[in-house]
mmCIF file of C-alpha atoms in Angstrom:
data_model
loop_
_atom_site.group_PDB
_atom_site.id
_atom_site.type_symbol
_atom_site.label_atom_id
_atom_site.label_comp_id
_atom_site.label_asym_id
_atom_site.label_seq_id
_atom_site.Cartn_x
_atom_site.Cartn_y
_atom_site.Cartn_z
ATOM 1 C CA UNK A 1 35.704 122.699 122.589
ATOM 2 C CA UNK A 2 36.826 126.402 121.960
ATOM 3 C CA UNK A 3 38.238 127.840 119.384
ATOM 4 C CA UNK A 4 42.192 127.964 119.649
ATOM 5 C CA UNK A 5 43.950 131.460 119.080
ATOM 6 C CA UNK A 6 46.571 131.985 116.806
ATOM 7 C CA UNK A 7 50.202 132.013 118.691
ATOM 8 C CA UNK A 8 52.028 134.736 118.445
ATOM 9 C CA UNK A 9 54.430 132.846 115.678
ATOM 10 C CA UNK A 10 51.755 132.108 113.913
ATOM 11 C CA UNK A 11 53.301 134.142 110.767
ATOM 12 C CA UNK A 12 56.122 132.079 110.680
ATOM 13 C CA UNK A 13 54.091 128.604 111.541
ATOM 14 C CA UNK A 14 51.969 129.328 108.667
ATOM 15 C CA UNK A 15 54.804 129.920 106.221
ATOM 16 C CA UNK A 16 55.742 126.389 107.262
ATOM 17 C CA UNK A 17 52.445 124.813 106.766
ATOM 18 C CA UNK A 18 52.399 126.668 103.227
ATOM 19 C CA UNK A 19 54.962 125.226 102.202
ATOM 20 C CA UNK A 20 54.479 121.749 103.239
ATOM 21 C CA UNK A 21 50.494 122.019 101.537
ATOM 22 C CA UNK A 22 52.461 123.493 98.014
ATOM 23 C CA UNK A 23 50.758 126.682 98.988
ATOM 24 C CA UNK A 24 46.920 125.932 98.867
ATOM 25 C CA UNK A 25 44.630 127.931 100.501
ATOM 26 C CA UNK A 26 42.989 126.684 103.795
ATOM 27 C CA UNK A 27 39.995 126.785 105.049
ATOM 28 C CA UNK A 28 39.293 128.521 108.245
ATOM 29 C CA UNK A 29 38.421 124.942 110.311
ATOM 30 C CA UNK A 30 42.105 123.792 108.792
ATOM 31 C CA UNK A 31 43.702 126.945 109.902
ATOM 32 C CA UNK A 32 41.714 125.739 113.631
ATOM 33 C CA UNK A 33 43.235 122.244 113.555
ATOM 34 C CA UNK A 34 46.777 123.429 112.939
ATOM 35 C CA UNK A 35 46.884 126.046 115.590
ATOM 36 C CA UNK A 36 45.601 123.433 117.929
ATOM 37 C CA UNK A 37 48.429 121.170 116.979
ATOM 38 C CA UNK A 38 50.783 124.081 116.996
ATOM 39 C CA UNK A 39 49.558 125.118 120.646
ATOM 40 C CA UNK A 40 49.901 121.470 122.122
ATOM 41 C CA UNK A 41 52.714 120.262 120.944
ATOM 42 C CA UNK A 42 55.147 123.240 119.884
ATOM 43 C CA UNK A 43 55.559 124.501 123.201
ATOM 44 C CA UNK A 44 57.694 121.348 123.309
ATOM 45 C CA UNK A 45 60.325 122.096 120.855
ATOM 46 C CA UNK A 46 60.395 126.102 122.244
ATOM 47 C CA UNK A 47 61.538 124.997 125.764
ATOM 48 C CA UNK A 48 65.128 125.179 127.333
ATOM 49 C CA UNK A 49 64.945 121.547 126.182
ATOM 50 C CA UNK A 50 67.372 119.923 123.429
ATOM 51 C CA UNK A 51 64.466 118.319 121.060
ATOM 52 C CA UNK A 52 64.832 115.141 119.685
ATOM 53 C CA UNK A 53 62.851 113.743 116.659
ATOM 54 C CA UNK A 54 63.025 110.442 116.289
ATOM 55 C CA UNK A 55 61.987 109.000 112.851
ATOM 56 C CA UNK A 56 61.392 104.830 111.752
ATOM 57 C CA UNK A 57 59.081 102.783 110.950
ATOM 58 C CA UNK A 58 56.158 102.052 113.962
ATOM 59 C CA UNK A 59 55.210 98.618 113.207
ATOM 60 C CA UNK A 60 56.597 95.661 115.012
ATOM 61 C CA UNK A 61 59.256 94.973 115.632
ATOM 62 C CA UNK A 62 60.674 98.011 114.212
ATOM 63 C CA UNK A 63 59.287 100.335 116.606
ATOM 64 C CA UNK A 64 61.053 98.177 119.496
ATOM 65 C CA UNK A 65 64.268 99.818 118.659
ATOM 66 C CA UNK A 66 62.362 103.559 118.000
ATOM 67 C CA UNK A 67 61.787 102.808 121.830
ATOM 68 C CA UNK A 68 65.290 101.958 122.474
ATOM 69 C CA UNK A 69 66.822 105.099 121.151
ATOM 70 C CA UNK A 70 63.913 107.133 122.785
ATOM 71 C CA UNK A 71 64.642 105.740 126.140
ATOM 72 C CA UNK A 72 68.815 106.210 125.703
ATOM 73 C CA UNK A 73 67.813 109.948 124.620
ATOM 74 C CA UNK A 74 65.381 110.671 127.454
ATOM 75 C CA UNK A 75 68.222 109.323 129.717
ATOM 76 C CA UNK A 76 70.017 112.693 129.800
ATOM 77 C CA UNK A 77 68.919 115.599 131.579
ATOM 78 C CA UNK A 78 67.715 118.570 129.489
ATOM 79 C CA UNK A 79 66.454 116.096 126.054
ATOM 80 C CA UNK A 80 63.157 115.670 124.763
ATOM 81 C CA UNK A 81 63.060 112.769 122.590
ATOM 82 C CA UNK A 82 59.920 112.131 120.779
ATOM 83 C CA UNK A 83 57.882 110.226 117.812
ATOM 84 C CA UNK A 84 55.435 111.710 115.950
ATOM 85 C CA UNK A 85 53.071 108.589 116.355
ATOM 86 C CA UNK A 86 52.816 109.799 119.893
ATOM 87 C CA UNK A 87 51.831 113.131 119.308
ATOM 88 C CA UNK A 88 48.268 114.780 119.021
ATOM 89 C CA UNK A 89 46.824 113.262 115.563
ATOM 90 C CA UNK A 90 46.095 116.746 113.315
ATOM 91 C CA UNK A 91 42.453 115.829 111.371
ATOM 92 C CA UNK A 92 42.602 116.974 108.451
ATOM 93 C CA UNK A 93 40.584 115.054 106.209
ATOM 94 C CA UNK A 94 41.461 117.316 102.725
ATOM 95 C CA UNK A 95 44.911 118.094 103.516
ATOM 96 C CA UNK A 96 48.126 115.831 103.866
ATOM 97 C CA UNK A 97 47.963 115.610 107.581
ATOM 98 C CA UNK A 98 51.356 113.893 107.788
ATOM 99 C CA UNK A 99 53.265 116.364 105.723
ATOM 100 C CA UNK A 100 52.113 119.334 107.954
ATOM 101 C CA UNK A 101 53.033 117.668 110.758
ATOM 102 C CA UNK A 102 56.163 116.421 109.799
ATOM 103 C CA UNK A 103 57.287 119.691 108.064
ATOM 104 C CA UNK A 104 56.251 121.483 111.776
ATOM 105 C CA UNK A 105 57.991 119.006 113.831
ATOM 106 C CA UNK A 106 61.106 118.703 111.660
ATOM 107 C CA UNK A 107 61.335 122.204 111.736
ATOM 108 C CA UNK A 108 61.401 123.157 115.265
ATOM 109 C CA UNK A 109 63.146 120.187 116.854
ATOM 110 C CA UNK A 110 66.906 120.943 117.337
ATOM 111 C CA UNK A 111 68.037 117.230 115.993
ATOM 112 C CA UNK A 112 66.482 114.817 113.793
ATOM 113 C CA UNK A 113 67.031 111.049 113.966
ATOM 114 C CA UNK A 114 65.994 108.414 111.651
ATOM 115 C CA UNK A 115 66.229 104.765 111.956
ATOM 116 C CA UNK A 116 66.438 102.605 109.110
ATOM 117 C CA UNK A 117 66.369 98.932 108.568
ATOM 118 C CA UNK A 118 64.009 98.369 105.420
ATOM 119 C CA UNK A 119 63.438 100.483 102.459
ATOM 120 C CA UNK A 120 59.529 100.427 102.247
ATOM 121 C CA UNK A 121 57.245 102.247 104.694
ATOM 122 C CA UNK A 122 56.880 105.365 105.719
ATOM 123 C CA UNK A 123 60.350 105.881 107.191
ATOM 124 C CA UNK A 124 61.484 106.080 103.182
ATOM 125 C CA UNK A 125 59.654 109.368 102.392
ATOM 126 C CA UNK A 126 61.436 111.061 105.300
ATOM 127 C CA UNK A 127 64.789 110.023 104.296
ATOM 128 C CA UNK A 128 64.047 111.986 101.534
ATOM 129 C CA UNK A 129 62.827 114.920 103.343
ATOM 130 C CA UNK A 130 66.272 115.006 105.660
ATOM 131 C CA UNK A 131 68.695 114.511 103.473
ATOM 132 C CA UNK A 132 68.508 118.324 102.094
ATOM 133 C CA UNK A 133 68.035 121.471 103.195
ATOM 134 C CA UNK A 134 66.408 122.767 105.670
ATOM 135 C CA UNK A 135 66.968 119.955 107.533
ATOM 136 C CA UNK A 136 70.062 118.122 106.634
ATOM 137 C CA UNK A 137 72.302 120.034 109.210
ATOM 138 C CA UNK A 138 70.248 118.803 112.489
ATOM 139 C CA UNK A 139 70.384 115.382 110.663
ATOM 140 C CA UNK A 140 71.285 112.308 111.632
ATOM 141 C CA UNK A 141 70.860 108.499 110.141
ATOM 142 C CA UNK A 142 71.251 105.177 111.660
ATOM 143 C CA UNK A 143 70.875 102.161 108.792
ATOM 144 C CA UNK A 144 70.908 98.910 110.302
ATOM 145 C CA UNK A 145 73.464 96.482 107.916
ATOM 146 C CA UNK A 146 74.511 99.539 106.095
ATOM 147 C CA UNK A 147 77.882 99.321 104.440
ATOM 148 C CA UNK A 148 79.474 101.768 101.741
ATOM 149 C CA UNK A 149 79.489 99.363 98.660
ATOM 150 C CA UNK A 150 83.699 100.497 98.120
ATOM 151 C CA UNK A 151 84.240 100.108 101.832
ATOM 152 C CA UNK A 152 86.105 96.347 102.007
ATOM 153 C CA UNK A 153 88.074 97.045 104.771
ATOM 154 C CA UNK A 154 87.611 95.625 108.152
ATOM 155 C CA UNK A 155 88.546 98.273 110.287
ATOM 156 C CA UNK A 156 86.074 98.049 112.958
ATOM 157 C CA UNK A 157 84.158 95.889 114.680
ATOM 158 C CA UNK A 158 80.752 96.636 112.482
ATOM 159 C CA UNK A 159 82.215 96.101 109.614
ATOM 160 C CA UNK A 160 83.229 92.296 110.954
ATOM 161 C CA UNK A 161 80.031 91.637 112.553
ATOM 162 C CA UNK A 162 78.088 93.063 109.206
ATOM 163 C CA UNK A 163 80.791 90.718 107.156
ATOM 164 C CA UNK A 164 79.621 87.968 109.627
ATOM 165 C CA UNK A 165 75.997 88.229 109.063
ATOM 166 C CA UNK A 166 76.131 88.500 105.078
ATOM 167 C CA UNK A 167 77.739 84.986 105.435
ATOM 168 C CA UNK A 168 75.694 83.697 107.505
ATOM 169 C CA UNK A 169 72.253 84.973 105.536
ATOM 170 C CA UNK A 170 74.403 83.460 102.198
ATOM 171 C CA UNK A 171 71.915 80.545 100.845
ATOM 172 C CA UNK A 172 74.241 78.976 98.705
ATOM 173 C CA UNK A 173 76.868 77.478 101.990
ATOM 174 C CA UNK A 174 75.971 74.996 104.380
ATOM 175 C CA UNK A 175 76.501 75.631 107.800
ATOM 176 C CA UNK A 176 79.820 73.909 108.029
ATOM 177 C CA UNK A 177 81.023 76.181 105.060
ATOM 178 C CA UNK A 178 79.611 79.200 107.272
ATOM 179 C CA UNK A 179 81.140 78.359 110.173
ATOM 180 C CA UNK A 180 84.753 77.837 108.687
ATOM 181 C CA UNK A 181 84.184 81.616 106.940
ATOM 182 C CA UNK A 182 82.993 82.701 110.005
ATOM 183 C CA UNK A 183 85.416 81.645 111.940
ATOM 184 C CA UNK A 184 88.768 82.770 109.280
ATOM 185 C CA UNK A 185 86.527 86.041 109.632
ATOM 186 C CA UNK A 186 87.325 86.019 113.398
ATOM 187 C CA UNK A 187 91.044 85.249 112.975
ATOM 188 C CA UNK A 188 91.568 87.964 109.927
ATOM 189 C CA UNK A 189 89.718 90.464 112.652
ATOM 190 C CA UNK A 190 92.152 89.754 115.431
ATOM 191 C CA UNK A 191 95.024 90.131 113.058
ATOM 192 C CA UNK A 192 93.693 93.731 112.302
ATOM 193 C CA UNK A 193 93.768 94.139 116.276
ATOM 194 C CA UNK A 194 89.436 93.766 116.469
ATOM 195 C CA UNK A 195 89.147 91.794 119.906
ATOM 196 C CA UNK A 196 86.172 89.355 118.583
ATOM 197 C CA UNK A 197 85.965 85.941 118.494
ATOM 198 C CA UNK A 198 83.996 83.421 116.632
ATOM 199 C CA UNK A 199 81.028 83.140 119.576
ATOM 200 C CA UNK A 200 80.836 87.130 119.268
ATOM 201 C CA UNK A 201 80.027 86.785 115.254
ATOM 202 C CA UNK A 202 77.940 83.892 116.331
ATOM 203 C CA UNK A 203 75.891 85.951 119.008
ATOM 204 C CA UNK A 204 75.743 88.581 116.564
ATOM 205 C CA UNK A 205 73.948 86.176 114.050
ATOM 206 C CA UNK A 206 72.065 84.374 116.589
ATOM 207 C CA UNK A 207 70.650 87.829 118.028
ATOM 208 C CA UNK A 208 69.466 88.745 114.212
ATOM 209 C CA UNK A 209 67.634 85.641 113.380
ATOM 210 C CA UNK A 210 65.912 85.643 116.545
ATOM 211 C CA UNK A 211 64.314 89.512 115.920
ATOM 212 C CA UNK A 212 63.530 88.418 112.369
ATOM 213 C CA UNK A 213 65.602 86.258 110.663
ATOM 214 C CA UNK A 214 66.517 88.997 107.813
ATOM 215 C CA UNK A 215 69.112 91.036 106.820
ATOM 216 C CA UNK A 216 68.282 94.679 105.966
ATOM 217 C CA UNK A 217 68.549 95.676 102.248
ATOM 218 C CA UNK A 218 68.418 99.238 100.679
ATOM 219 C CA UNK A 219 67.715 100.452 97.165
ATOM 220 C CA UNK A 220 70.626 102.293 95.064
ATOM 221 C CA UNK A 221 68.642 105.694 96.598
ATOM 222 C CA UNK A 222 68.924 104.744 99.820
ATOM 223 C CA UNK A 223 72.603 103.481 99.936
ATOM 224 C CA UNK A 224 72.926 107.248 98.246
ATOM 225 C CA UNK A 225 71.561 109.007 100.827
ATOM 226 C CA UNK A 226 73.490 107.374 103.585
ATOM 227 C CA UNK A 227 76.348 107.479 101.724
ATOM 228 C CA UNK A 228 75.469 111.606 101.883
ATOM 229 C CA UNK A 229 75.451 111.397 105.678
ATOM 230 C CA UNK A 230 78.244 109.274 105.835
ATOM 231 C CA UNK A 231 80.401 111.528 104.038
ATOM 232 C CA UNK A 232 79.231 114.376 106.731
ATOM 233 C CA UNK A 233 79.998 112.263 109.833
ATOM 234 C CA UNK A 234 76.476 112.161 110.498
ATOM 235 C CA UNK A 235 75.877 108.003 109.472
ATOM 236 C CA UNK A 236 76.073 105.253 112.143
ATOM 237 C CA UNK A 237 75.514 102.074 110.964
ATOM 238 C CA UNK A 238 74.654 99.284 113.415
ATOM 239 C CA UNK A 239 73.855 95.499 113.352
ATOM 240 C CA UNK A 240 72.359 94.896 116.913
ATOM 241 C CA UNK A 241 70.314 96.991 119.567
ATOM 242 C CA UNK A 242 73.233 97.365 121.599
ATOM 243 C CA UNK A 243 75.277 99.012 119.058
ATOM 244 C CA UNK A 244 72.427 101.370 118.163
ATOM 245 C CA UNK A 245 72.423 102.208 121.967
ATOM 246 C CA UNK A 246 75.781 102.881 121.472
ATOM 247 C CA UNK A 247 76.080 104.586 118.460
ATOM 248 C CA UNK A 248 73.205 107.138 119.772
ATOM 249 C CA UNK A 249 75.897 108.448 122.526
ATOM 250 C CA UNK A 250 77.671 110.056 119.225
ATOM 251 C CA UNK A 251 74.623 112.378 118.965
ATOM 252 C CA UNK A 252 74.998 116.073 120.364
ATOM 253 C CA UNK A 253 74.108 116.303 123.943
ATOM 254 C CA UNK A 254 71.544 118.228 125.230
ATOM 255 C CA UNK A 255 73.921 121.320 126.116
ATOM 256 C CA UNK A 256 74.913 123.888 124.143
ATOM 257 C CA UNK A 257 72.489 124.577 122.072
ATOM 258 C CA UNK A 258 72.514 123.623 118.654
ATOM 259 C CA UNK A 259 74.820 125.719 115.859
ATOM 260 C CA UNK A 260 72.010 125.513 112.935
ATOM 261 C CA UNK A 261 69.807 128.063 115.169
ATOM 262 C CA UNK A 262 72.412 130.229 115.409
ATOM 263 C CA UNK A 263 73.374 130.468 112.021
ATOM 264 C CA UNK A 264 72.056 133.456 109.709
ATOM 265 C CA UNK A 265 69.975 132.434 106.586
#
């Protein structure tokens, strides 16, 4: 295999990869692995395309809904939605391979969206990479079950379906107690003019225990961080795969480009 060449960015790649490695020194067969990463896959993220980085957790069956929001993305003309599992894997047996790539990738991709549903793995690292700058402004987050802890209200139907499942993943009621709270959940919904019914919160909780039979729960950090987003318009929580579907129409479309590049440092 021959050598790659250094692309004509490489300045500014290597500035990124600097940072990411806390500004060790590499060694010339590093500097060889990153430009073949950079050649490969970059290219991507430089096209006429609106780039897409989706971010979760790869194991099963987490990585069923990665899929799903791929596939909504990839639906419009002119977006690149992609994973970083899926990319060329960057060797680099001394180095951090994943921070170099992710540092790359996050910083040449126009949006960034991560899906959340637990708070191990390594979808909880990136959080923490997104939710400041450089990349908080082409930032978005989707948290499965996530509710503001102040937010009591049920003004929407998420909010009854999440008020639906915390009832029905309650240990302490039977199922007869579940279904009456369930179902004077569905008639204080209706009075607050939310068309659902009790079969809707059931389907809800039926759809849930069939994927896994859990309820997502954050740390205090996490809840935080989303929180952050929230407060920026940029949070969209979501209980089933339909409402992430959904909820990824709120993202910017692939055309105009986005404002960040635009934007003088």
């Amino acid at each position: 295999m021959s050598n790659p060449t250094p692309p004509p960015n490489s300045t500014e790649i290597m500035s990124v990869v600097h940072d990411a490695v806390g500004g060790l020194e590499l060694e010339p067969a590093e500097k060889r692995e990153i430009w073949r990463f950079a050649q490969r896959e970059l290219p991507y993220l430089w096209s006429q395309r609106t780039s897409y980085f989706v971010l979760g957790s790869y194991r099963d069956p987490y990585i069923r809904r990665l899929r799903a929001v791929q596939n909504e993305l990839a639906k419009q003309l002119g977006a690149y939605p992609f994973i970083m599992g899926d990319l060329l894997e960057l060797p680099a047996d001394r180095l951090n391979a994943f921070d170099i790539m992710f540092a790359l990738l996050a910083t040449y991709s126009d949006y960034i969206v991560g899906v959340f549903e637990k708070e191990s793995g390594g979808e909880a690292p990136e959080l923490g990479e997104i939710d400041d700058t450089p990349y908080f402004e082409k930032s978005y987050v989707y948290p499965r079950d996530y509710t503001w802890f102040t937010d009591s209200n049920l003004d929407s139907e998420h909010h009854v379906a999440q008020a639906a499942i915390e009832i029905a993943f309650t240990e302490d009621l039977t199922r007869e107690e579940k279904g009456a709270k369930i179902s004077s959940l569905a008639d204080r919904a209706q009075k607050h003019e939310i068309e659902v019914s009790d079969q809707d919160l059931w389907d809800v909780v039926g759809e849930r225990k069939a994927e896994n039979g859990e309820k997502a729960t954050y740390s205090w950090v996490h809840i935080n961080k989303f929180r952050k987003f929230e407060l920026h318009d940029r949070c969209f929580p979501w209980a089933t795969v339909q409402e992430l579907r959904t909820a990824v129409s709120e993202l910017p479309p692939p055309t105009p480009r986005p404002v960040w590049e635009s934007q003088e440092e």
